[in-house]
Short mmCIF file of C-alpha atoms and ligand atoms in Angstrom, two decimals:
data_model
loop_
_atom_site.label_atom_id
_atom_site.label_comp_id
_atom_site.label_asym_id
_atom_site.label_seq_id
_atom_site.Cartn_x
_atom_site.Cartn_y
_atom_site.Cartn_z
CA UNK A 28 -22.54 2.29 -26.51
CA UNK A 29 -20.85 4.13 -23.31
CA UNK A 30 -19.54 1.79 -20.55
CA UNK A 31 -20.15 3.07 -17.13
CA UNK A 32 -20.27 2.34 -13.78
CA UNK A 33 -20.68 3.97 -10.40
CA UNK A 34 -18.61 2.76 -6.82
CA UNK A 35 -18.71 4.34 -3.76
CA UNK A 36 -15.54 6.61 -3.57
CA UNK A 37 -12.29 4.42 -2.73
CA UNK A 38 -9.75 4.37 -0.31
CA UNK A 39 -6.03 3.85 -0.28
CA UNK A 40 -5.02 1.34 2.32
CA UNK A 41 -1.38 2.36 1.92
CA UNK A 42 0.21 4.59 0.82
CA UNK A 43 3.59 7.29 0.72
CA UNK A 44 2.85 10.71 0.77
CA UNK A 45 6.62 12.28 2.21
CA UNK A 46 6.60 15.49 3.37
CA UNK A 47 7.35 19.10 2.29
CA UNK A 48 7.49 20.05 -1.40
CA UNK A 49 7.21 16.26 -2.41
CA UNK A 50 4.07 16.03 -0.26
CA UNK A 51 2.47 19.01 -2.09
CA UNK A 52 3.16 17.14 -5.58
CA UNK A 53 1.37 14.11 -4.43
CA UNK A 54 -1.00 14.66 -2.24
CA UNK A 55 -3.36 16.10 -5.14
CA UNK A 56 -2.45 13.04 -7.10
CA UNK A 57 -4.09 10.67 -4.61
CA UNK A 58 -6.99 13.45 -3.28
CA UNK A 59 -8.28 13.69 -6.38
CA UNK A 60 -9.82 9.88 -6.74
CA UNK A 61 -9.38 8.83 -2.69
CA UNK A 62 -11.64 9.99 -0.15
CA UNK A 63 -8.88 8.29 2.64
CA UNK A 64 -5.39 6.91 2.53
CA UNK A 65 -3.19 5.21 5.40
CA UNK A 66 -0.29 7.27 5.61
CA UNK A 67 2.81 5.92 6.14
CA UNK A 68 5.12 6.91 8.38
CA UNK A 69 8.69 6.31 6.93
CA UNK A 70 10.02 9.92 7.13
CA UNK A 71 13.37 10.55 8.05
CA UNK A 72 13.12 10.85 11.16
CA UNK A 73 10.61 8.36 11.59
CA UNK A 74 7.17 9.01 12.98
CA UNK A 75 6.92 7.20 15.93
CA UNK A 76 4.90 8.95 18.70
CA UNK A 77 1.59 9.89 18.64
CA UNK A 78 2.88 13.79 18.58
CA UNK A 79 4.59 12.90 15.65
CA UNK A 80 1.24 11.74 14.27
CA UNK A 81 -0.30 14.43 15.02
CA UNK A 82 2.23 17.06 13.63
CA UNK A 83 2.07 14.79 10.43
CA UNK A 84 -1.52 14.88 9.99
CA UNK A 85 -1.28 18.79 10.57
CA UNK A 86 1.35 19.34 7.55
CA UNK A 87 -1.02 17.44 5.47
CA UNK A 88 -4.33 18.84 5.75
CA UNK A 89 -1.75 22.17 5.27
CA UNK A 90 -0.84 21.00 1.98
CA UNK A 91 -4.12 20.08 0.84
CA UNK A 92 -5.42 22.44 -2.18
CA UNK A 93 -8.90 24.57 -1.63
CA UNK A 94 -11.52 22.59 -2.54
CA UNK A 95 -10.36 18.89 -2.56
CA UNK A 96 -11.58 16.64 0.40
CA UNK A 97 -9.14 13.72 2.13
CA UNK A 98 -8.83 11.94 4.65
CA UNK A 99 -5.07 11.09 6.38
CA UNK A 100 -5.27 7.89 8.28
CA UNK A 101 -2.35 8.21 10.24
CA UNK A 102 -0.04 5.31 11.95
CA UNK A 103 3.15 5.00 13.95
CA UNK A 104 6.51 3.45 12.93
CA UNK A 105 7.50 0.25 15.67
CA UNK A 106 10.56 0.56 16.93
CA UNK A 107 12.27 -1.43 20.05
CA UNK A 108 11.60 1.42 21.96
CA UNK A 109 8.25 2.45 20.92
CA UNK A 110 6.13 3.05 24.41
CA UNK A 111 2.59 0.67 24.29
CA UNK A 112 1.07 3.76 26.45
CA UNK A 113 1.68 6.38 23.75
CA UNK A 114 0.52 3.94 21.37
CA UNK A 115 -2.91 3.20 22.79
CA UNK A 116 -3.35 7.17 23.94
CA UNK A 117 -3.20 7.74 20.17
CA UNK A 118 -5.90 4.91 18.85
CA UNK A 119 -8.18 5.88 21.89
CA UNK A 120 -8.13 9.74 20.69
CA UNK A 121 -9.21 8.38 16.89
CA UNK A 122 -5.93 10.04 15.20
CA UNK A 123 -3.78 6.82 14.80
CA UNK A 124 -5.67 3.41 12.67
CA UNK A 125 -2.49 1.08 12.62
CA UNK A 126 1.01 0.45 13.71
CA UNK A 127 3.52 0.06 10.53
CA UNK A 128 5.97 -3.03 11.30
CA UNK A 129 9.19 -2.57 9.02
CA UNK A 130 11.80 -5.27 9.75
CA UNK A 131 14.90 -3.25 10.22
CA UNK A 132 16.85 -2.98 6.77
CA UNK A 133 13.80 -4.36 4.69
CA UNK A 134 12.95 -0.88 2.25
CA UNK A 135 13.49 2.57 1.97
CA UNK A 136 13.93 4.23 5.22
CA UNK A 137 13.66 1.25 7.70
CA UNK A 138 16.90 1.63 9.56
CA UNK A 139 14.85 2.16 12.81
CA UNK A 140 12.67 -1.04 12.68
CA UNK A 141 12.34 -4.06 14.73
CA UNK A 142 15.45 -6.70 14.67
CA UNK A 143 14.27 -7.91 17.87
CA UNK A 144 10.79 -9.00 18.02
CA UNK A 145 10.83 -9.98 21.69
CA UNK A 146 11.41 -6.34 22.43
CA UNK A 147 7.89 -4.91 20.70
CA UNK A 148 5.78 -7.69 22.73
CA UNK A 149 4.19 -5.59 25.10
CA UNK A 150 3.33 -3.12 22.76
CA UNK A 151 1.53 -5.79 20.26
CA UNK A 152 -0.22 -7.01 23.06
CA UNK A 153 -1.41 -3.49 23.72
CA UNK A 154 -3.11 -3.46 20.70
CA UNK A 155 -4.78 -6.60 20.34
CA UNK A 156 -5.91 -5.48 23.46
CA UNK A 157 -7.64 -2.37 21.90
CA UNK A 158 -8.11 -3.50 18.28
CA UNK A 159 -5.22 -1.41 16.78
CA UNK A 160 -3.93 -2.96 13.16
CA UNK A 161 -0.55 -4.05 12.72
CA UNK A 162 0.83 -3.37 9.07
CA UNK A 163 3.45 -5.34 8.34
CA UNK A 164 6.18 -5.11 5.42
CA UNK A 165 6.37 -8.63 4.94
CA UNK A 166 9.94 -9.38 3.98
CA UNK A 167 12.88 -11.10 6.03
CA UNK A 168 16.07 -9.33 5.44
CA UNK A 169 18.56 -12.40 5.91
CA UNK A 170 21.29 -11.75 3.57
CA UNK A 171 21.04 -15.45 2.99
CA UNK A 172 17.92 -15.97 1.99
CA UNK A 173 16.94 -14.40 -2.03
CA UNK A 174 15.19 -11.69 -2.31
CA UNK A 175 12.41 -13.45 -4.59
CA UNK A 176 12.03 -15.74 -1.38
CA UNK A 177 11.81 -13.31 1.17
CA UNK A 178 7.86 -12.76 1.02
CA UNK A 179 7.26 -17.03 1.60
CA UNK A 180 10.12 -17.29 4.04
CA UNK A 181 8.64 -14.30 6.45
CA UNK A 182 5.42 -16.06 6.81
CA UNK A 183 6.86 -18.86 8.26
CA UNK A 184 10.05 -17.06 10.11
CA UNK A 185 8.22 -14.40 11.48
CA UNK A 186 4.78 -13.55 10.73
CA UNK A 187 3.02 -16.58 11.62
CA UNK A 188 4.71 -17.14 14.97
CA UNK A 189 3.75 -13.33 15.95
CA UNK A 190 0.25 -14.16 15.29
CA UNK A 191 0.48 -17.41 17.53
CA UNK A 192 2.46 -15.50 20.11
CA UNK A 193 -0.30 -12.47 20.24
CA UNK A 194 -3.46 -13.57 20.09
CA UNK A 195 -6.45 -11.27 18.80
CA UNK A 196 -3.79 -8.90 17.24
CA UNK A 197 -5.08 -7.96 13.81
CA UNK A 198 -2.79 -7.73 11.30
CA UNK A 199 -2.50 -6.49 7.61
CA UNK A 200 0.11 -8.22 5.27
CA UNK A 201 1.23 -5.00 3.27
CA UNK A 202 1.58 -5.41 -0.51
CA UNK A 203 1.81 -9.11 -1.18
CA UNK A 204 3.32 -10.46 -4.04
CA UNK A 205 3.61 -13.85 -3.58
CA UNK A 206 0.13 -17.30 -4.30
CA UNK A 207 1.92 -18.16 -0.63
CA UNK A 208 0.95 -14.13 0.54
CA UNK A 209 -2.33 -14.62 -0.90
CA UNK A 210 -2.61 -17.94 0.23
CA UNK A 211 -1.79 -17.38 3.78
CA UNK A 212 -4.07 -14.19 4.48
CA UNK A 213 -7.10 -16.40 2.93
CA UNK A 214 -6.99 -18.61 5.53
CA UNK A 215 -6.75 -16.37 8.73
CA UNK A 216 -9.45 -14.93 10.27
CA UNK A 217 -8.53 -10.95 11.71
CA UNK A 218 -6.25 -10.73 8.34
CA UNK A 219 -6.13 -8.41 6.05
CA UNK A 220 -3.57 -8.30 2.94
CA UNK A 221 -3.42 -5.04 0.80
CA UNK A 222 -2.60 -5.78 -3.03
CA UNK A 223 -1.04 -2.55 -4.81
CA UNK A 224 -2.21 -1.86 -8.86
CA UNK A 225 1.39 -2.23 -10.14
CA UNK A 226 1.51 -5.85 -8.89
CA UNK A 227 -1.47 -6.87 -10.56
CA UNK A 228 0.27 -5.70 -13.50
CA UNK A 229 3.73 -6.52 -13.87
CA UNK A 230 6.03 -9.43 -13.01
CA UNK A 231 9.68 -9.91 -12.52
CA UNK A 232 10.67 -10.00 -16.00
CA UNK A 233 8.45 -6.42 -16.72
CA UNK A 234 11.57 -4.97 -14.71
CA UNK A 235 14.78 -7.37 -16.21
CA UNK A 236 13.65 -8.04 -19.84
CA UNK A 237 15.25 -5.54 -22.39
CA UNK A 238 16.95 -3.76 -19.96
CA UNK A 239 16.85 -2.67 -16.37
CA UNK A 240 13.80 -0.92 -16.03
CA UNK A 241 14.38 1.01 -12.61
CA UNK A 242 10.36 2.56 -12.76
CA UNK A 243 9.11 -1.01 -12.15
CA UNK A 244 10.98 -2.01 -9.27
CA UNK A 245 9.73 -1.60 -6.03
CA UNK A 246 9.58 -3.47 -2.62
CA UNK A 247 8.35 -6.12 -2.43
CA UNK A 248 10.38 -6.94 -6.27
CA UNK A 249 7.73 -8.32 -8.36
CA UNK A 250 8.06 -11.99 -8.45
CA UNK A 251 6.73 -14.80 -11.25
CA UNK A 252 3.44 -14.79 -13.62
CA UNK A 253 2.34 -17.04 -11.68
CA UNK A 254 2.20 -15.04 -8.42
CA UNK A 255 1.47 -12.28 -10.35
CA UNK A 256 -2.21 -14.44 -11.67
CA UNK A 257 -3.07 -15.39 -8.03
CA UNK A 258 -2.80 -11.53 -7.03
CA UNK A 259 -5.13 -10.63 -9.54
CA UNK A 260 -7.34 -13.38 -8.82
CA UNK A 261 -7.45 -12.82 -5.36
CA UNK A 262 -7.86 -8.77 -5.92
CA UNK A 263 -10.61 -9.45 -8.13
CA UNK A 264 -12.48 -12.67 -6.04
CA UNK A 265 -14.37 -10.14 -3.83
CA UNK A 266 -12.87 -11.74 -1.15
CA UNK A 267 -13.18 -9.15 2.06
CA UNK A 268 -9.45 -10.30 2.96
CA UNK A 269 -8.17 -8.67 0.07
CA UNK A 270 -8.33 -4.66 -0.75
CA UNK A 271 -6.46 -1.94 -2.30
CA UNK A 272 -3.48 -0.35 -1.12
CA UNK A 273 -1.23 0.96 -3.59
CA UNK A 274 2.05 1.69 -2.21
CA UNK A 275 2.46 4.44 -4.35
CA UNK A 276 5.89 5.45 -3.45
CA UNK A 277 7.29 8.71 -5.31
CA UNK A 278 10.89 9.10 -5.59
CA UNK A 279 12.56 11.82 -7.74
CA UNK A 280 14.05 10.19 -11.24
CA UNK A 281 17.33 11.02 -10.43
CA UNK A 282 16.99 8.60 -7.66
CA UNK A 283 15.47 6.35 -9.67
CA UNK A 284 17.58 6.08 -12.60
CA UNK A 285 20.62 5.35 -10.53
CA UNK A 286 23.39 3.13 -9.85
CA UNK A 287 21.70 1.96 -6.42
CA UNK A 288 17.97 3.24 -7.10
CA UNK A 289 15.77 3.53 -4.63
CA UNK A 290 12.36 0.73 -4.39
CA UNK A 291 9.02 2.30 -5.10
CA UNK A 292 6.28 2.84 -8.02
CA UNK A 293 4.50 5.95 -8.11
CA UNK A 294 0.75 4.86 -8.89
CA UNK A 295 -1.37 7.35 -7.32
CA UNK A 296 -2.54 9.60 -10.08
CA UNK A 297 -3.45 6.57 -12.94
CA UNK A 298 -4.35 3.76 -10.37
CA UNK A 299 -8.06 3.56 -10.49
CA UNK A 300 -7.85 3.88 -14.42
CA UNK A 301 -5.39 0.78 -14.37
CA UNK A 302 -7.54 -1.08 -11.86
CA UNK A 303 -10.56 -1.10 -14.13
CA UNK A 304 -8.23 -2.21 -17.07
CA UNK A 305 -7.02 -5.04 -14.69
CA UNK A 306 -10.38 -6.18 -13.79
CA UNK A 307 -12.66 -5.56 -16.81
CA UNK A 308 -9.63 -8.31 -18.57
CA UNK A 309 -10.60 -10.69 -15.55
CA UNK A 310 -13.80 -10.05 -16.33
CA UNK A 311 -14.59 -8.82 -12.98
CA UNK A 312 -15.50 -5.34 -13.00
CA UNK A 313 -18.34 -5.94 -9.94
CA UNK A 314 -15.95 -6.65 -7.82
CA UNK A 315 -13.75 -3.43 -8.11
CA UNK A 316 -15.75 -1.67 -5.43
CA UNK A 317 -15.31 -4.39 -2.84
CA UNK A 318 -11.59 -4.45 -3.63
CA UNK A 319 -11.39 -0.44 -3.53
CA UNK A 320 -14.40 0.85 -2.07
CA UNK A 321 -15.63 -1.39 0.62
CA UNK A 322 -13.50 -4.49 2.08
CA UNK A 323 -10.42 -1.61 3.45
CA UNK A 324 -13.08 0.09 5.99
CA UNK A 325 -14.85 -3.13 6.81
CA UNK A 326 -11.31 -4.70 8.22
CA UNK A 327 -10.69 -1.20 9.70
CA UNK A 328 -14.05 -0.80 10.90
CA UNK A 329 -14.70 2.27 9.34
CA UNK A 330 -18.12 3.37 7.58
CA UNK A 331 -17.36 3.13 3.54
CA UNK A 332 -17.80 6.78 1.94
CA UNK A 333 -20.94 8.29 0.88
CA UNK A 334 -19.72 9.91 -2.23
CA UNK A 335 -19.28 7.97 -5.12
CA UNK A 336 -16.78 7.96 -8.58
CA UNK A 337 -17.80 7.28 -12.14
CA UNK A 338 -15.74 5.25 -14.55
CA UNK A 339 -16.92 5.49 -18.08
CA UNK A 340 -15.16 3.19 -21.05
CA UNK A 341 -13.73 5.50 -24.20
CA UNK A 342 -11.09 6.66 -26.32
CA UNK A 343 -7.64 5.98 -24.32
CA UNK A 344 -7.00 8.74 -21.45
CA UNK A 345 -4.02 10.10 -20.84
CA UNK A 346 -1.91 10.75 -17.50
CA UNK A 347 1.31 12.99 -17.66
CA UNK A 348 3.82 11.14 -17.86
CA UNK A 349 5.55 12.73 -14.96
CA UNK A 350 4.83 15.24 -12.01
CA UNK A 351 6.85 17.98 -10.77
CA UNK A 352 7.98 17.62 -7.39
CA UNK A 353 10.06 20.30 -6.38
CA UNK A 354 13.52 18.59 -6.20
CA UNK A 355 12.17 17.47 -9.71
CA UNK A 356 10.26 14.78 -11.82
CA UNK A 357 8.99 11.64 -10.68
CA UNK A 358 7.54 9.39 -13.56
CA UNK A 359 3.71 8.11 -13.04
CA UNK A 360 3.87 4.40 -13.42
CA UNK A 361 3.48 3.18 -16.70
CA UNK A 362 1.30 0.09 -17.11
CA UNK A 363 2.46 -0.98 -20.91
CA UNK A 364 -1.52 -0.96 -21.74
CA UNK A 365 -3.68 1.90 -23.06
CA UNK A 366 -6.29 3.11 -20.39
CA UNK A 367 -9.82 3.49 -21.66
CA UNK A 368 -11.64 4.56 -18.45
CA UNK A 369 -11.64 7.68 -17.56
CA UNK A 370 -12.66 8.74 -13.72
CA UNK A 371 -15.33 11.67 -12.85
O1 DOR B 8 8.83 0.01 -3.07
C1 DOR B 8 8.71 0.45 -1.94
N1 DOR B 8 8.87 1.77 -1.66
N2 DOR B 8 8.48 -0.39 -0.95
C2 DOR B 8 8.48 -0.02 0.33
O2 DOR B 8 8.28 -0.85 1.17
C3 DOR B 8 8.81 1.38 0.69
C4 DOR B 8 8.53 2.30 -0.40
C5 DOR B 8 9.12 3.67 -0.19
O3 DOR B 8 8.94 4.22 0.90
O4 DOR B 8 9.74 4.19 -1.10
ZN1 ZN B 9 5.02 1.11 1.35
#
């Protein structure tokens, strides 16, 4: 008998697109099952105005092949000097949904984020005033404290007293990794955490156990089973706290496979298949459209598409194992299980 379902068409809450020829390689990857996607805005240069934005958005709708539909969400990079007017000019005109918080130093291309979080006061305040999202990479970057720790020890360091200090300001813990991440967001109303589909799938010893496995590490690091089982459970509870946003981070192999390589899983063209792996083993496949389809836009207050995808259950599909980007290969994440459902 053939398995399938029907969910509206889903979103990516967050996601990496880059720019340029990389940008051309992906963006397909992700239009092809997403109807929308928060873009972030770690380019190098940042983008940090709403002109930036703007210019952003332009480059890709540009790159976008005939005949595929997508929406780019766009946001803005917080720096120290990031101006609160600009800010709320851009969420008034509809082209900007959040405001990306990187701790300075935390991942891949954070050098200009906030060490000082006195200095981006008035501009949080700004948006709670006008409903504007804050994203934040969770992570303190205290050399002192481990990196397996940093998730838990931001939440009390930094993220909770932001929240006291601002009230109103809704905020989305990016990518959590962590039963305290999970935890946490549960329990606050005007939260949001995103959950990306190679967390649900691998833990710390996915990346350390036989070797080094440089495709599986990413930022946030996976952490323990454990964390890793409270992800999934929350992912798959139906919870509206909880929805998807990948993270899906291409970098070329070479950068990858490196003596210092660079944080980031590249899940964009396999995710939904993995997803319905992930949650048909919980034995929650009903709840796959809230986590994908429906919870993102409620927290961002955004209509859920009309359109709708099919998953049907069959022999295994395959994904290539890598796509061509231009400056060269960058290897689709592999989730160590065969994937049966196949997306139309
Ligand atoms: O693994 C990650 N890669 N985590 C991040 O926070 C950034 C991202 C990237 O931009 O490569
Ligand atoms: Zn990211």
């Amino acid at each position: 008998m053939t398995q399938s379902f029907t969910i509206r068409r889903p979103d990516d809450w967050h996601l990496h697109l880059r720019d340029g020829a990389m940008l051309r390689a992906v963006l397909p990857e992700t239009a092809r099952h997403f109807a929308r996607a928060i873009i972030m805005p770690n380019l190098v240069p940042p983008v940090v105005t709403g002109k930036d934005a703007a210019a952003y958005r332009d480059r890709i709708l540009a790159a976008l092949p005939d005949g595929m539909s997508f929406e780019p969400l766009m946001t803005l990079y917080l720096t120290e000097t990031t101006d609160a007017a600009d800010v709320a000019a851009a969420a008034k005109s509809g082209l900007v949904k959040a405001v990306k918080l990187y701790p300075a130093g935390a991942t891949t291309n954070s050098a200009s984020g906030v060490r000082d979080f006195d200095k981006v006061r008035g501009v949080l305040e700004k948006m709670a005033e006008v409903g504007l999202p804050l994203c934040v990479h969770g992570e303190v970057t205290d050399p002192a404290v481990d990196i397996f720790d940093r998730e838990a020890v931001f939440i009390d360091r930094v993220l909770d007293p932001v929240r006291k200090a601002t009230r109103g300001l809704r905020v989305v813990m990016e990518h959590i990794t962590t039963a305290n991440g999970v935890d946490y967001v549960k329990s606050q109303d005007d939260m949001g955490g995103t959950i990306t589909t190679h967390h649900l799938v691998i833990n710390r010893n996915h990346i350390l156990v036989g070797g080094i496995k440089p495709h599986y590490y990413c930022l946030p690091v996976a952490k323990r089973e454990e964390h890793r089982l409270a992800l999934v459970k929350a992912a798959t509870s139906g919870d509206p706290h909880f929805f998807l946003g990948t993270d899906s981070a291409p970098h070329i192999d070479a950068l990858k496979e490196h003596a210092c390589g660079c944080a980031g899983c590249f899940t964009a063209t396999n995710t939904m298949s993995v997803l319905a792996e992930v949650f048909e083993a919980a034995a929650a496949l009903e709840t796959l459209e809230a986590f994908a389809s429906l919870n993102g836009p409620a927290f961002y207050r955004l209509p859920p598409n009309e359109e709708t995808i099919t998953l049907t259950k069959g022999d295994p599909v395959t994904y290539p194992d890598r796509v061509d980007s231009g400056d060269g290969p960058v290897t689709v994440f592999d989730p160590g299980f065969p994937l049966h459902w196949r997306v139309s």
